[in-house]
Amino acid sequence: MAANFTTSPTSPSPACALHPQEPLLPWVSDNVLAIVLPTVVYAISGAFFHLLDTYELFGGYRIHPSEDELKRNHVTRWECFKAVVRYHVMQISIGLLLNYGNGPMMVGDEHCKIQEAASTIRSLRNLIPMALATLGINPKQLSIATAGTSTTLAQVIGGTYPPGNKDQLDSNGFTNVELSLAKLAVNVAIPALQYLLALVVVDTWIYFTHRLCHVNRTLYRIVHAQHHRLYVSYAYGAVYAHWLETLFLDILSFVLAGEIAKLSPRQSMLFGSFATIKTISDHCGYVFPWDPFRLINNNGAVFHDLHHQSWGLKYNFSTYTVFWDNLLGTAWADTAGAEARYQRVRDMTAKRQPKEEPVTDRKLERAIAEGTPAKVE
């Protein structure tokens, strides 16, 4: 026997009382922490890989032999370090300026947000039978026909709930299904969509501005060529760049992403830290089999290192995904050809005599470049 259904009333959205969100750390606001945390992550990650470089740990996973850095790079580590410090000073200063006068984020309690989401879901549910009717389908008959198989599906189709099962409703008149969907939306779906939108904005902005810096010879010569003085990149040199590139390619991309995706300070902490680790990973010079970024897509250390080679400058412009490179034909596809070019460069570099004044700032690096025992006084 088919169950009787009645149309569910649309519950009014509850008025949420907002209050300032308590900071994660009592001695610093979330706004400031969101600005500073990526720099802290950068320093820790860069120092970790620097230790690997210094003590030649995991050498079997290096893309380039350690001595190639000294023979091929056109900038000393000290000059690179100073530019990286400038980058982070700019990033923090601009972040603090943009957040000047902003108080803590105003939030409502989780129960209130779930009730608001449930109210929205209720409104959307009531549109389903209207859409079916527009297509010439009788939603009431279809709902009755499916009730014996799935009550939940029947409710979704008919935009209704069983009037005899009042115990399924909470005090605001929402069903368990609506509340479950609301919790999923508030805690998972909406934040995930925000992160995805932010990723799309950053990935798109960086791809096209980065590519422009290679297409336009003036921009490349004046601005972007500085970053490519590192043919053999290393972790803490990941953001070594001209100050204009720092401003318009990097910082502006994240400002736009945060505003468009409406990221909260805490979401910005996670997103900024993730982006920092990805950038460090791209420039670290190591290819580990357990690298999570390689499992997500092909955009990893090898992908970006190829772009740093003189023969790969016109390829692999993307930073986080391979979407735009694949779509617009700028992804390097000749794996065998790349390996042959890498090997030819290694052979040529191995034959090259160290310079009288190697590009180095440390006696240990000079010893490696000259092929003498790495003894430092």
Short mmCIF file of C-alpha atoms in Angstrom, two decimals:
data_model
loop_
_atom_site.label_atom_id
_atom_site.label_comp_id
_atom_site.label_asym_id
_atom_site.label_seq_id
_atom_site.Cartn_x
_atom_site.Cartn_y
_atom_site.Cartn_z
CA MET A 1 0.00 0.00 0.00
CA ALA A 2 1.40 3.35 -0.99
CA ALA A 3 2.13 5.83 1.75
CA ASN A 4 0.34 9.15 1.87
CA PHE A 5 2.61 12.19 1.45
CA THR A 6 2.03 15.88 2.08
CA THR A 7 4.11 18.78 0.92
CA SER A 8 6.71 19.78 3.49
CA PRO A 9 6.50 23.34 4.76
CA THR A 10 9.43 25.63 4.13
CA SER A 11 10.93 26.39 7.53
CA PRO A 12 12.14 29.94 7.98
CA SER A 13 15.88 30.34 8.13
CA PRO A 14 16.86 30.85 11.78
CA ALA A 15 18.48 34.15 12.72
CA CYS A 16 22.03 33.37 13.80
CA ALA A 17 23.62 35.41 16.55
CA LEU A 18 27.18 36.16 15.46
CA HIS A 19 30.13 36.49 17.79
CA PRO A 20 33.88 37.05 17.31
CA GLN A 21 35.75 33.82 16.63
CA GLU A 22 38.35 32.96 19.24
CA PRO A 23 41.88 32.95 17.75
CA LEU A 24 43.74 29.67 17.36
CA LEU A 25 46.63 31.13 19.33
CA PRO A 26 45.84 33.50 22.20
CA TRP A 27 48.78 35.83 21.47
CA VAL A 28 48.12 36.47 17.76
CA SER A 29 44.99 37.07 15.71
CA ASP A 30 43.91 34.62 13.01
CA ASN A 31 44.29 37.38 10.42
CA VAL A 32 47.95 37.90 11.26
CA LEU A 33 48.61 34.17 11.60
CA ALA A 34 47.17 33.57 8.11
CA ILE A 35 49.67 36.10 6.76
CA VAL A 36 52.73 34.87 8.66
CA LEU A 37 52.18 31.09 8.63
CA PRO A 38 53.16 30.53 4.96
CA THR A 39 56.51 32.21 5.68
CA VAL A 40 57.05 29.96 8.70
CA VAL A 41 56.21 26.91 6.59
CA TYR A 42 58.56 28.14 3.88
CA ALA A 43 61.42 28.57 6.36
CA ILE A 44 60.94 25.11 7.88
CA SER A 45 60.57 23.36 4.52
CA GLY A 46 63.47 25.23 2.96
CA ALA A 47 65.72 24.47 5.94
CA PHE A 48 64.81 20.78 5.76
CA PHE A 49 65.85 20.45 2.13
CA HIS A 50 68.92 22.60 2.74
CA LEU A 51 70.07 20.05 5.29
CA LEU A 52 69.57 17.31 2.71
CA ASP A 53 71.68 19.30 0.25
CA THR A 54 74.41 20.14 2.76
CA TYR A 55 74.91 16.60 4.07
CA GLU A 56 74.15 14.98 0.70
CA LEU A 57 71.33 12.87 2.09
CA PHE A 58 69.07 10.99 -0.34
CA GLY A 59 71.48 11.82 -3.16
CA GLY A 60 70.01 9.01 -5.25
CA TYR A 61 66.76 10.97 -5.52
CA ARG A 62 68.34 14.18 -6.81
CA ILE A 63 67.43 15.35 -10.31
CA HIS A 64 70.87 16.91 -10.81
CA PRO A 65 74.26 16.00 -9.33
CA SER A 66 75.09 18.33 -6.44
CA GLU A 67 78.12 19.86 -8.21
CA ASP A 68 75.92 20.96 -11.15
CA GLU A 69 74.43 23.68 -8.98
CA LEU A 70 77.80 25.41 -8.70
CA LYS A 71 78.72 25.00 -12.35
CA ARG A 72 75.41 26.02 -13.92
CA ASN A 73 73.61 28.49 -11.66
CA HIS A 74 74.18 32.20 -12.28
CA VAL A 75 73.41 33.43 -8.78
CA THR A 76 75.02 32.69 -5.42
CA ARG A 77 73.04 31.18 -2.62
CA TRP A 78 73.54 34.34 -0.57
CA GLU A 79 72.09 36.57 -3.30
CA CYS A 80 69.23 34.15 -3.69
CA PHE A 81 68.62 34.15 0.07
CA LYS A 82 68.43 37.96 0.17
CA ALA A 83 65.85 38.00 -2.64
CA VAL A 84 63.78 35.35 -0.84
CA VAL A 85 63.84 37.41 2.37
CA ARG A 86 62.67 40.44 0.35
CA TYR A 87 59.83 38.31 -1.09
CA HIS A 88 58.54 37.38 2.37
CA VAL A 89 58.92 40.90 3.73
CA MET A 90 56.79 42.12 0.83
CA GLN A 91 54.25 39.33 1.33
CA ILE A 92 53.84 40.00 5.04
CA SER A 93 53.82 43.79 4.67
CA ILE A 94 51.16 43.78 1.95
CA GLY A 95 49.10 41.25 3.88
CA LEU A 96 49.18 43.36 7.04
CA LEU A 97 48.32 46.48 5.05
CA LEU A 98 45.32 44.83 3.38
CA ASN A 99 44.11 43.49 6.73
CA TYR A 100 44.66 46.73 8.64
CA GLY A 101 41.63 47.46 10.80
CA ASN A 102 40.01 44.06 10.23
CA GLY A 103 38.69 42.52 13.40
CA PRO A 104 38.19 38.83 14.15
CA MET A 105 35.88 36.85 11.91
CA MET A 106 32.26 36.93 13.06
CA VAL A 107 30.77 33.46 13.23
CA GLY A 108 27.61 31.75 14.42
CA ASP A 109 27.50 28.45 16.24
CA GLU A 110 27.63 25.28 14.14
CA HIS A 111 24.03 24.31 14.96
CA CYS A 112 22.80 27.63 13.59
CA LYS A 113 24.81 27.24 10.34
CA ILE A 114 23.43 23.74 9.88
CA GLN A 115 19.89 25.01 10.37
CA GLU A 116 20.49 27.71 7.77
CA ALA A 117 21.85 25.14 5.31
CA ALA A 118 18.91 22.83 6.02
CA SER A 119 16.53 25.67 5.23
CA THR A 120 18.28 26.23 1.90
CA ILE A 121 18.16 22.51 1.15
CA ARG A 122 14.42 22.50 1.95
CA SER A 123 13.89 25.32 -0.55
CA LEU A 124 15.90 23.49 -3.21
CA ARG A 125 13.98 20.27 -2.53
CA ASN A 126 10.72 22.05 -3.22
CA LEU A 127 12.06 22.99 -6.67
CA ILE A 128 12.51 19.35 -7.69
CA PRO A 129 8.81 18.52 -8.22
CA MET A 130 8.43 21.81 -10.09
CA ALA A 131 11.30 20.83 -12.41
CA LEU A 132 9.81 17.37 -12.96
CA ALA A 133 6.42 18.85 -13.73
CA THR A 134 8.03 21.15 -16.28
CA LEU A 135 9.39 18.05 -18.01
CA GLY A 136 5.89 16.55 -18.12
CA ILE A 137 6.50 14.10 -15.24
CA ASN A 138 3.95 13.82 -12.45
CA PRO A 139 6.10 14.14 -9.30
CA LYS A 140 3.36 12.90 -6.97
CA GLN A 141 2.82 9.67 -8.90
CA LEU A 142 6.56 9.10 -9.28
CA SER A 143 7.05 9.71 -5.57
CA ILE A 144 4.33 7.19 -4.67
CA ALA A 145 5.80 4.66 -7.07
CA THR A 146 9.23 4.85 -5.48
CA ALA A 147 8.07 5.02 -1.84
CA GLY A 148 8.11 1.25 -1.44
CA THR A 149 11.72 1.09 -2.61
CA SER A 150 13.18 4.15 -0.92
CA THR A 151 11.37 6.58 1.31
CA THR A 152 14.26 9.02 1.06
CA LEU A 153 14.17 9.00 -2.74
CA ALA A 154 10.41 9.44 -2.67
CA GLN A 155 10.85 12.48 -0.43
CA VAL A 156 13.44 13.98 -2.76
CA ILE A 157 11.28 13.45 -5.84
CA GLY A 158 8.10 14.75 -4.27
CA GLY A 159 9.64 17.45 -2.09
CA THR A 160 7.64 15.89 0.74
CA TYR A 161 7.93 14.01 4.01
CA PRO A 162 5.67 11.30 5.49
CA PRO A 163 3.17 13.08 7.78
CA GLY A 164 2.87 9.98 9.95
CA ASN A 165 6.57 10.04 10.87
CA LYS A 166 6.80 13.25 12.85
CA ASP A 167 9.60 11.73 14.94
CA GLN A 168 11.82 12.16 11.85
CA LEU A 169 11.57 15.95 12.17
CA ASP A 170 13.55 18.15 14.51
CA SER A 171 12.08 21.11 16.39
CA ASN A 172 12.45 23.33 13.31
CA GLY A 173 10.66 20.86 11.05
CA PHE A 174 13.68 19.47 9.19
CA THR A 175 14.03 15.81 8.34
CA ASN A 176 17.06 13.73 9.26
CA VAL A 177 17.99 13.62 5.58
CA GLU A 178 17.94 17.39 5.31
CA LEU A 179 20.01 17.79 8.45
CA SER A 180 22.55 15.20 7.28
CA LEU A 181 22.88 16.94 3.94
CA ALA A 182 23.20 20.28 5.72
CA LYS A 183 26.03 18.97 7.93
CA LEU A 184 27.79 17.57 4.88
CA ALA A 185 27.42 20.91 3.09
CA VAL A 186 28.63 23.03 6.01
CA ASN A 187 31.55 20.85 7.06
CA VAL A 188 32.71 19.36 3.76
CA ALA A 189 31.10 20.46 0.50
CA ILE A 190 31.19 24.26 0.87
CA PRO A 191 34.79 24.43 2.18
CA ALA A 192 35.90 21.99 -0.53
CA LEU A 193 34.30 24.15 -3.23
CA GLN A 194 35.96 27.24 -1.77
CA TYR A 195 39.39 25.58 -1.85
CA LEU A 196 38.75 24.35 -5.39
CA LEU A 197 37.73 27.81 -6.57
CA ALA A 198 40.81 29.36 -4.95
CA LEU A 199 43.00 26.75 -6.65
CA VAL A 200 41.40 27.48 -10.02
CA VAL A 201 41.98 31.23 -9.59
CA VAL A 202 45.64 30.87 -8.56
CA ASP A 203 46.45 28.20 -11.14
CA THR A 204 44.84 30.20 -13.94
CA TRP A 205 46.39 33.53 -12.96
CA ILE A 206 49.89 32.10 -12.57
CA TYR A 207 49.72 30.10 -15.80
CA PHE A 208 48.81 33.05 -18.00
CA THR A 209 51.01 35.65 -16.28
CA HIS A 210 53.91 33.19 -16.22
CA ARG A 211 53.45 32.39 -19.87
CA LEU A 212 53.21 36.09 -20.70
CA CYS A 213 56.59 36.61 -19.04
CA HIS A 214 58.07 34.09 -21.49
CA VAL A 215 56.20 35.29 -24.58
CA ASN A 216 57.00 38.96 -24.05
CA ARG A 217 60.76 39.34 -24.44
CA THR A 218 60.87 42.62 -22.52
CA LEU A 219 59.07 41.12 -19.52
CA TYR A 220 61.34 38.11 -19.63
CA ARG A 221 64.53 40.13 -19.89
CA ILE A 222 63.66 42.70 -17.23
CA VAL A 223 61.58 40.63 -14.82
CA HIS A 224 61.34 36.86 -15.19
CA ALA A 225 64.91 36.09 -16.32
CA GLN A 226 66.04 36.58 -12.72
CA HIS A 227 64.15 33.47 -11.59
CA HIS A 228 65.74 31.45 -14.39
CA ARG A 229 69.24 32.21 -13.21
CA LEU A 230 68.65 29.02 -11.21
CA TYR A 231 69.07 26.22 -13.74
CA VAL A 232 69.54 23.78 -10.89
CA SER A 233 66.91 24.90 -8.42
CA TYR A 234 66.91 24.27 -4.69
CA ALA A 235 64.15 24.49 -2.12
CA TYR A 236 64.68 27.83 -0.42
CA GLY A 237 65.24 29.47 -3.82
CA ALA A 238 61.69 28.61 -4.89
CA VAL A 239 60.49 32.23 -4.77
CA TYR A 240 63.76 33.82 -5.91
CA ALA A 241 62.42 36.40 -8.36
CA HIS A 242 62.29 40.04 -9.37
CA TRP A 243 60.19 42.15 -7.01
CA LEU A 244 57.67 42.91 -9.78
CA GLU A 245 57.14 39.20 -10.31
CA THR A 246 56.74 38.74 -6.57
CA LEU A 247 54.02 41.39 -6.53
CA PHE A 248 52.01 40.73 -9.68
CA LEU A 249 52.46 37.01 -10.27
CA ASP A 250 52.56 35.58 -6.75
CA ILE A 251 51.05 37.92 -4.16
CA LEU A 252 48.27 39.26 -6.38
CA SER A 253 47.19 35.74 -7.36
CA PHE A 254 46.54 34.80 -3.73
CA VAL A 255 44.84 38.08 -2.92
CA LEU A 256 42.43 37.47 -5.81
CA ALA A 257 41.89 33.84 -4.82
CA GLY A 258 41.09 34.73 -1.22
CA GLU A 259 38.61 37.42 -2.22
CA ILE A 260 36.87 35.44 -4.98
CA ALA A 261 36.63 32.20 -2.98
CA LYS A 262 35.74 34.06 0.24
CA LEU A 263 38.33 32.16 2.24
CA SER A 264 38.25 32.67 5.99
CA PRO A 265 41.52 33.43 7.80
CA ARG A 266 41.79 29.79 8.86
CA GLN A 267 41.10 28.56 5.35
CA SER A 268 43.78 30.97 4.12
CA MET A 269 46.22 29.42 6.59
CA LEU A 270 45.68 25.97 5.10
CA PHE A 271 45.58 27.12 1.49
CA GLY A 272 48.65 29.32 1.83
CA SER A 273 50.61 26.60 3.63
CA PHE A 274 49.66 24.01 1.01
CA ALA A 275 50.72 26.36 -1.80
CA THR A 276 54.02 27.03 -0.03
CA ILE A 277 54.83 23.35 0.37
CA LYS A 278 53.93 22.75 -3.29
CA THR A 279 56.25 25.54 -4.43
CA ILE A 280 59.08 24.22 -2.26
CA SER A 281 58.48 20.71 -3.60
CA ASP A 282 58.62 21.94 -7.21
CA HIS A 283 62.03 23.54 -6.69
CA CYS A 284 63.60 21.15 -4.18
CA GLY A 285 65.53 19.19 -6.80
CA TYR A 286 64.47 15.80 -5.44
CA VAL A 287 62.06 13.20 -6.82
CA PHE A 288 60.83 10.94 -4.06
CA PRO A 289 58.66 7.90 -4.84
CA TRP A 290 56.32 8.89 -2.00
CA ASP A 291 55.83 12.48 -3.22
CA PRO A 292 52.06 13.09 -2.78
CA PHE A 293 51.98 15.79 -5.49
CA ARG A 294 53.13 13.28 -8.09
CA LEU A 295 50.25 11.02 -7.09
CA ILE A 296 47.71 13.80 -7.57
CA ASN A 297 48.90 14.81 -11.05
CA ASN A 298 52.04 15.04 -13.12
CA ASN A 299 52.89 18.52 -11.89
CA GLY A 300 55.84 17.89 -9.59
CA ALA A 301 59.55 18.56 -9.24
CA VAL A 302 60.48 16.98 -12.60
CA PHE A 303 57.67 18.84 -14.37
CA HIS A 304 58.91 22.21 -13.14
CA ASP A 305 62.63 21.42 -13.31
CA LEU A 306 62.23 20.79 -17.03
CA HIS A 307 60.88 24.33 -17.36
CA HIS A 308 64.06 25.65 -15.72
CA GLN A 309 66.24 24.14 -18.45
CA SER A 310 67.22 26.28 -21.44
CA TRP A 311 65.44 23.85 -23.77
CA GLY A 312 62.25 23.74 -21.67
CA LEU A 313 61.55 27.45 -21.21
CA LYS A 314 58.51 27.38 -23.49
CA TYR A 315 56.86 24.45 -21.73
CA ASN A 316 55.30 23.53 -18.38
CA PHE A 317 54.12 26.96 -17.20
CA SER A 318 51.59 25.66 -14.64
CA THR A 319 52.31 25.57 -10.94
CA TYR A 320 49.63 23.41 -9.34
CA THR A 321 47.85 21.42 -12.04
CA VAL A 322 48.55 20.43 -15.62
CA PHE A 323 45.13 21.58 -16.89
CA TRP A 324 46.16 24.69 -18.82
CA ASP A 325 49.38 23.19 -20.14
CA ASN A 326 47.52 20.16 -21.47
CA LEU A 327 44.67 22.23 -22.87
CA LEU A 328 46.86 24.77 -24.66
CA GLY A 329 49.59 22.39 -25.77
CA THR A 330 52.43 23.72 -23.62
CA ALA A 331 53.05 20.52 -21.63
CA TRP A 332 56.31 18.75 -22.47
CA ALA A 333 55.27 15.33 -23.79
CA ASP A 334 58.54 13.87 -25.11
CA THR A 335 59.79 11.99 -22.03
CA ALA A 336 62.54 10.17 -23.91
CA GLY A 337 63.68 13.41 -25.51
CA ALA A 338 63.82 15.14 -22.14
CA GLU A 339 65.96 12.39 -20.64
CA ALA A 340 68.35 12.54 -23.60
CA ARG A 341 68.72 16.30 -23.17
CA TYR A 342 69.24 15.93 -19.41
CA GLN A 343 71.97 13.37 -20.01
CA ARG A 344 73.69 15.55 -22.59
CA VAL A 345 73.68 18.48 -20.14
CA ARG A 346 75.08 16.26 -17.37
CA ASP A 347 77.87 15.04 -19.63
CA MET A 348 78.76 18.58 -20.73
CA THR A 349 78.65 19.85 -17.14
CA ALA A 350 80.87 17.01 -15.91
CA LYS A 351 83.55 18.01 -18.46
CA ARG A 352 83.36 21.68 -17.58
CA GLN A 353 86.23 22.95 -15.46
CA PRO A 354 85.22 24.76 -12.29
CA LYS A 355 85.46 28.51 -12.55
CA GLU A 356 88.35 30.30 -10.89
CA GLU A 357 85.77 31.87 -8.63
CA PRO A 358 82.96 29.31 -8.42
CA VAL A 359 79.44 30.56 -7.95
CA THR A 360 79.35 29.77 -4.28
CA ASP A 361 79.27 31.32 -0.85
CA ARG A 362 80.47 28.42 1.24
CA LYS A 363 83.79 26.60 1.43
CA LEU A 364 81.98 23.27 1.42
CA GLU A 365 80.25 24.14 -1.85
CA ARG A 366 83.55 25.32 -3.35
CA ALA A 367 85.15 22.00 -2.39
CA ILE A 368 82.35 20.08 -4.08
CA ALA A 369 82.65 22.23 -7.21
CA GLU A 370 86.39 21.66 -7.42
CA GLY A 371 86.14 17.94 -6.75
CA THR A 372 88.41 18.11 -3.72
CA PRO A 373 87.72 16.62 -0.28
CA ALA A 374 84.97 18.60 1.36
CA LYS A 375 86.98 19.81 4.29
CA VAL A 376 85.97 23.07 5.85
CA GLU A 377 88.17 24.89 8.28
#
